mmCIF file of C-alpha atoms in Angstrom:
data_model
loop_
_atom_site.group_PDB
_atom_site.id
_atom_site.type_symbol
_atom_site.label_atom_id
_atom_site.label_comp_id
_atom_site.label_asym_id
_atom_site.label_seq_id
_atom_site.Cartn_x
_atom_site.Cartn_y
_atom_site.Cartn_z
ATOM 1 C CA MET V 34 106.372 57.272 90.422
ATOM 2 C CA LEU V 35 104.858 58.764 87.315
ATOM 3 C CA TYR V 36 101.470 59.050 89.032
ATOM 4 C CA LEU V 37 102.964 61.626 91.444
ATOM 5 C CA LEU V 38 103.880 63.763 88.456
ATOM 6 C CA TYR V 39 100.319 63.471 87.138
ATOM 7 C CA ILE V 40 98.899 64.477 90.516
ATOM 8 C CA PHE V 41 101.246 67.462 90.727
ATOM 9 C CA ILE V 42 100.402 68.605 87.188
ATOM 10 C CA SER V 43 96.656 68.287 87.816
ATOM 11 C CA ILE V 44 96.886 70.324 91.037
ATOM 12 C CA LEU V 45 98.939 72.931 89.193
ATOM 13 C CA ILE V 46 96.304 73.137 86.436
ATOM 14 C CA ILE V 47 93.492 73.539 88.971
ATOM 15 C CA VAL V 48 95.271 76.293 90.908
ATOM 16 C CA THR V 49 96.298 78.128 87.725
ATOM 17 C CA THR V 50 92.766 77.994 86.337
ATOM 18 C CA ASN V 51 91.319 79.264 89.604
ATOM 19 C CA LEU V 52 93.744 82.193 89.731
ATOM 20 C CA ALA V 53 93.059 83.027 86.063
ATOM 21 C CA VAL V 54 89.294 83.087 86.623
ATOM 22 C CA THR V 55 89.786 85.165 89.776
ATOM 23 C CA ALA V 56 91.945 87.640 87.846
ATOM 24 C CA ILE V 57 89.343 87.946 85.082
ATOM 25 C CA LEU V 58 86.563 88.579 87.611
ATOM 26 C CA SER V 59 88.763 91.104 89.421
ATOM 27 C CA ILE V 60 89.518 93.010 86.226
ATOM 28 C CA ARG V 61 85.810 93.114 85.426
ATOM 29 C CA ASP V 62 84.907 94.368 88.918
ATOM 30 C CA ALA V 63 87.774 96.864 88.928
ATOM 31 C CA TYR V 64 86.668 98.368 85.604
ATOM 32 C CA ARG V 65 83.064 98.568 86.785
ATOM 33 C CA ASN V 66 83.730 100.033 90.221
ATOM 34 C CA HIS V 67 87.040 101.928 90.233
ATOM 35 C CA LEU V 68 85.353 105.231 89.387
ATOM 36 C CA LYS V 69 82.684 104.683 92.032
ATOM 37 C CA ASP V 70 85.323 103.789 94.634
ATOM 38 C CA HIS V 71 87.488 106.791 93.623
ATOM 39 C CA SER V 72 90.579 104.602 93.460
ATOM 40 C CA SER V 73 93.189 103.761 90.864
ATOM 41 C CA PHE V 74 92.895 100.642 88.759
ATOM 42 C CA GLY V 75 95.740 98.930 90.648
ATOM 43 C CA THR V 76 94.153 99.537 94.035
ATOM 44 C CA ALA V 77 90.746 98.418 92.784
ATOM 45 C CA PHE V 78 92.270 95.270 91.247
ATOM 46 C CA LYS V 79 93.949 94.324 94.541
ATOM 47 C CA LYS V 80 90.702 94.940 96.437
ATOM 48 C CA TYR V 81 88.552 92.829 94.132
ATOM 49 C CA PHE V 82 91.207 90.114 93.703
ATOM 50 C CA GLY V 83 91.132 89.580 97.448
ATOM 51 C CA LYS V 84 87.343 89.645 97.422
ATOM 52 C CA ASN V 85 86.952 87.161 94.543
ATOM 53 C CA ASN V 86 89.740 84.766 95.524
ATOM 54 C CA ASN V 87 88.626 81.548 97.162
ATOM 55 C CA ILE V 88 92.055 79.941 97.633
ATOM 56 C CA PRO V 89 93.973 81.309 100.633
ATOM 57 C CA LEU V 90 97.328 82.640 99.485
ATOM 58 C CA HIS V 91 98.914 83.043 102.927
ATOM 59 C CA LEU V 92 100.060 80.078 104.973
ATOM 60 C CA SER V 93 98.319 81.451 108.066
ATOM 61 C CA ASP V 94 94.941 81.179 106.272
ATOM 62 C CA TRP V 95 95.250 77.398 105.829
ATOM 63 C CA LYS V 96 93.548 75.397 108.551
ATOM 64 C CA PHE V 97 94.989 71.938 109.142
#
């Protein structure tokens, strides 16, 4: 039963790391391009977070 906990924790670490890296890349892209795009930092962050994210966050994006 303990192995299920280990699997859950490892998946949680992988997803958290992926979202952290995506957020860092989005902040970098937002700072570089928000003046060029003529948008606020929040709007630019949302745009580049969606562009850089490789894990689908909506259930409809998952293909079973």
